[in-house]
Amino acid sequence: MEVIEVKDQDLASTLSNNSKVVIKYYADWCGSCRLFNPKYKRLAKDERFQDVTFLNINAEHNPEARSKAGVSNLPSFAIVENGEFKETIFTSKEEAVVELLNKLN
C-alpha cells in the first residue's frame, strides 16, 4: 500500500473509512522525518501490515490532526483503531514503529 498524504479536513473521513491506521507526523524542516521516509514507505508495503492504512500529516500545517494525537516532537507516530487514537510515540527508530504497528494486529 502507498503512503497517503492527509490534511486536517480529510482526516475524519479517512479514519472512518479505515479500521487500522498509522499516522506519521512530520515537518518539512525535520531532518529525522526526511530520513525516516524510505523506512515508512517500506513498512507500508510490508505484508505484515497489509491491513493497515499508512498516513502522512504535515504537523505544521494541520494543527487539528496534531492536537488529536498530542504531538509535541517530530517525527511522531500515532495508531488509530476504529477511529480512536490508541497511542502516540516520538521516535526515529524503525523497530519502535514496528512495535507500535504490532499493537494493531
PDB file of C-alpha atoms in Angstrom:
ATOM      1  CA  MET A   1       0.000   0.000   0.000  1.00  0.00           C
ATOM      2  CA  GLU A   2       1.125   3.536  -0.664  1.00  0.00           C
ATOM      3  CA  VAL A   3       1.522   6.208   1.996  1.00  0.00           C
ATOM      4  CA  ILE A   4      -1.353   8.710   1.782  1.00  0.00           C
ATOM      5  CA  GLU A   5      -0.826  12.434   2.460  1.00  0.00           C
ATOM      6  CA  VAL A   6      -3.745  13.777   4.537  1.00  0.00           C
ATOM      7  CA  LYS A   7      -4.791  17.238   5.703  1.00  0.00           C
ATOM      8  CA  ASP A   8      -6.990  18.307   8.643  1.00  0.00           C
ATOM      9  CA  GLN A   9     -10.146  18.437   6.525  1.00  0.00           C
ATOM     10  CA  ASP A  10      -9.641  14.858   5.240  1.00  0.00           C
ATOM     11  CA  LEU A  11      -8.618  13.155   8.467  1.00  0.00           C
ATOM     12  CA  ALA A  12     -12.050  12.295   9.917  1.00  0.00           C
ATOM     13  CA  SER A  13     -13.320  10.668   6.719  1.00  0.00           C
ATOM     14  CA  THR A  14     -10.043   8.813   6.169  1.00  0.00           C
ATOM     15  CA  LEU A  15     -10.152   7.416   9.707  1.00  0.00           C
ATOM     16  CA  SER A  16     -13.816   6.402   9.396  1.00  0.00           C
ATOM     17  CA  ASN A  17     -13.101   4.536   6.140  1.00  0.00           C
ATOM     18  CA  ASN A  18     -10.124   2.574   7.516  1.00  0.00           C
ATOM     19  CA  SER A  19     -10.231   0.462  10.665  1.00  0.00           C
ATOM     20  CA  LYS A  20      -6.453   0.301  11.293  1.00  0.00           C
ATOM     21  CA  VAL A  21      -4.343   3.386  10.674  1.00  0.00           C
ATOM     22  CA  VAL A  22      -0.829   4.575  11.460  1.00  0.00           C
ATOM     23  CA  ILE A  23      -0.015   8.263  11.064  1.00  0.00           C
ATOM     24  CA  LYS A  24       3.431   9.778  10.684  1.00  0.00           C
ATOM     25  CA  TYR A  25       3.578  13.427  11.752  1.00  0.00           C
ATOM     26  CA  TYR A  26       6.409  15.381  10.140  1.00  0.00           C
ATOM     27  CA  ALA A  27       7.605  18.857   9.186  1.00  0.00           C
ATOM     28  CA  ASP A  28       9.470  19.896   6.057  1.00  0.00           C
ATOM     29  CA  TRP A  29      12.418  21.213   8.104  1.00  0.00           C
ATOM     30  CA  CYS A  30      12.749  17.986  10.147  1.00  0.00           C
ATOM     31  CA  GLY A  31      15.835  16.029   9.051  1.00  0.00           C
ATOM     32  CA  SER A  32      14.896  12.922  11.041  1.00  0.00           C
ATOM     33  CA  CYS A  33      11.467  12.976   9.395  1.00  0.00           C
ATOM     34  CA  ARG A  34      13.020  13.023   5.928  1.00  0.00           C
ATOM     35  CA  LEU A  35      15.438  10.233   6.845  1.00  0.00           C
ATOM     36  CA  PHE A  36      12.538   8.062   8.023  1.00  0.00           C
ATOM     37  CA  ASN A  37      10.551   8.433   4.760  1.00  0.00           C
ATOM     38  CA  PRO A  38      12.090   5.410   2.952  1.00  0.00           C
ATOM     39  CA  LYS A  39      11.597   3.214   6.033  1.00  0.00           C
ATOM     40  CA  TYR A  40       7.962   4.312   6.342  1.00  0.00           C
ATOM     41  CA  LYS A  41       7.309   3.589   2.657  1.00  0.00           C
ATOM     42  CA  ARG A  42       8.902   0.159   3.061  1.00  0.00           C
ATOM     43  CA  LEU A  43       6.727  -0.616   6.106  1.00  0.00           C
ATOM     44  CA  ALA A  44       3.632   0.444   4.146  1.00  0.00           C
ATOM     45  CA  LYS A  45       4.461  -2.275   1.580  1.00  0.00           C
ATOM     46  CA  ASP A  46       5.322  -4.906   4.201  1.00  0.00           C
ATOM     47  CA  GLU A  47       2.922  -7.890   4.039  1.00  0.00           C
ATOM     48  CA  ARG A  48       2.692  -7.998   7.839  1.00  0.00           C
ATOM     49  CA  PHE A  49       0.872  -4.661   7.756  1.00  0.00           C
ATOM     50  CA  GLN A  50      -1.249  -5.073   4.625  1.00  0.00           C
ATOM     51  CA  ASP A  51      -4.453  -4.315   6.544  1.00  0.00           C
ATOM     52  CA  VAL A  52      -3.053  -1.046   7.971  1.00  0.00           C
ATOM     53  CA  THR A  53      -3.506   2.319   6.224  1.00  0.00           C
ATOM     54  CA  PHE A  54      -0.373   4.494   6.326  1.00  0.00           C
ATOM     55  CA  LEU A  55      -0.884   8.257   6.505  1.00  0.00           C
ATOM     56  CA  ASN A  56       1.484  11.231   6.403  1.00  0.00           C
ATOM     57  CA  ILE A  57       0.461  14.505   8.035  1.00  0.00           C
ATOM     58  CA  ASN A  58       2.467  17.720   7.998  1.00  0.00           C
ATOM     59  CA  ALA A  59       2.258  18.701  11.679  1.00  0.00           C
ATOM     60  CA  GLU A  60       2.928  22.384  10.996  1.00  0.00           C
ATOM     61  CA  HIS A  61       0.095  22.815   8.510  1.00  0.00           C
ATOM     62  CA  ASN A  62      -2.500  20.596  10.227  1.00  0.00           C
ATOM     63  CA  PRO A  63      -2.923  21.711  13.854  1.00  0.00           C
ATOM     64  CA  GLU A  64      -6.179  19.794  14.421  1.00  0.00           C
ATOM     65  CA  ALA A  65      -4.618  16.459  13.446  1.00  0.00           C
ATOM     66  CA  ARG A  66      -1.524  17.243  15.514  1.00  0.00           C
ATOM     67  CA  SER A  67      -3.675  18.071  18.529  1.00  0.00           C
ATOM     68  CA  LYS A  68      -5.740  14.856  18.281  1.00  0.00           C
ATOM     69  CA  ALA A  69      -2.575  12.789  18.705  1.00  0.00           C
ATOM     70  CA  GLY A  70      -0.895  15.072  21.242  1.00  0.00           C
ATOM     71  CA  VAL A  71       2.152  15.570  19.023  1.00  0.00           C
ATOM     72  CA  SER A  72       4.884  17.695  20.607  1.00  0.00           C
ATOM     73  CA  ASN A  73       8.019  16.305  18.906  1.00  0.00           C
ATOM     74  CA  LEU A  74       8.836  15.107  15.397  1.00  0.00           C
ATOM     75  CA  PRO A  75       8.721  12.635  13.893  1.00  0.00           C
ATOM     76  CA  SER A  76       5.778  11.239  15.823  1.00  0.00           C
ATOM     77  CA  PHE A  77       3.658   8.209  15.021  1.00  0.00           C
ATOM     78  CA  ALA A  78       0.103   7.515  16.133  1.00  0.00           C
ATOM     79  CA  ILE A  79      -2.016   4.406  15.777  1.00  0.00           C
ATOM     80  CA  VAL A  80      -5.760   4.688  15.327  1.00  0.00           C
ATOM     81  CA  GLU A  81      -8.173   1.776  15.548  1.00  0.00           C
ATOM     82  CA  ASN A  82     -11.825   2.160  14.527  1.00  0.00           C
ATOM     83  CA  GLY A  83     -11.466   5.949  14.642  1.00  0.00           C
ATOM     84  CA  GLU A  84      -9.980   6.023  18.158  1.00  0.00           C
ATOM     85  CA  PHE A  85      -6.449   7.274  18.785  1.00  0.00           C
ATOM     86  CA  LYS A  86      -4.749   4.476  20.763  1.00  0.00           C
ATOM     87  CA  GLU A  87      -1.138   5.567  21.218  1.00  0.00           C
ATOM     88  CA  THR A  88       1.361   8.176  20.040  1.00  0.00           C
ATOM     89  CA  ILE A  89       5.142   7.856  20.155  1.00  0.00           C
ATOM     90  CA  PHE A  90       8.023  10.159  19.240  1.00  0.00           C
ATOM     91  CA  THR A  91      10.834   8.205  17.589  1.00  0.00           C
ATOM     92  CA  SER A  92      13.074   7.885  14.570  1.00  0.00           C
ATOM     93  CA  LYS A  93      13.727   4.171  15.163  1.00  0.00           C
ATOM     94  CA  GLU A  94      12.103   1.708  12.797  1.00  0.00           C
ATOM     95  CA  GLU A  95      11.904  -1.003  15.493  1.00  0.00           C
ATOM     96  CA  ALA A  96       9.779   1.275  17.689  1.00  0.00           C
ATOM     97  CA  VAL A  97       7.355   1.927  14.820  1.00  0.00           C
ATOM     98  CA  VAL A  98       7.126  -1.818  14.073  1.00  0.00           C
ATOM     99  CA  GLU A  99       6.361  -2.416  17.767  1.00  0.00           C
ATOM    100  CA  LEU A 100       3.620   0.226  17.575  1.00  0.00           C
ATOM    101  CA  LEU A 101       2.193  -1.331  14.382  1.00  0.00           C
ATOM    102  CA  ASN A 102       2.095  -4.759  16.020  1.00  0.00           C
ATOM    103  CA  LYS A 103      -0.356  -3.351  18.568  1.00  0.00           C
ATOM    104  CA  LEU A 104      -2.863  -3.036  15.713  1.00  0.00           C
ATOM    105  CA  ASN A 105      -2.552  -6.688  14.643  1.00  0.00           C
TER     106      ASN A 105
END
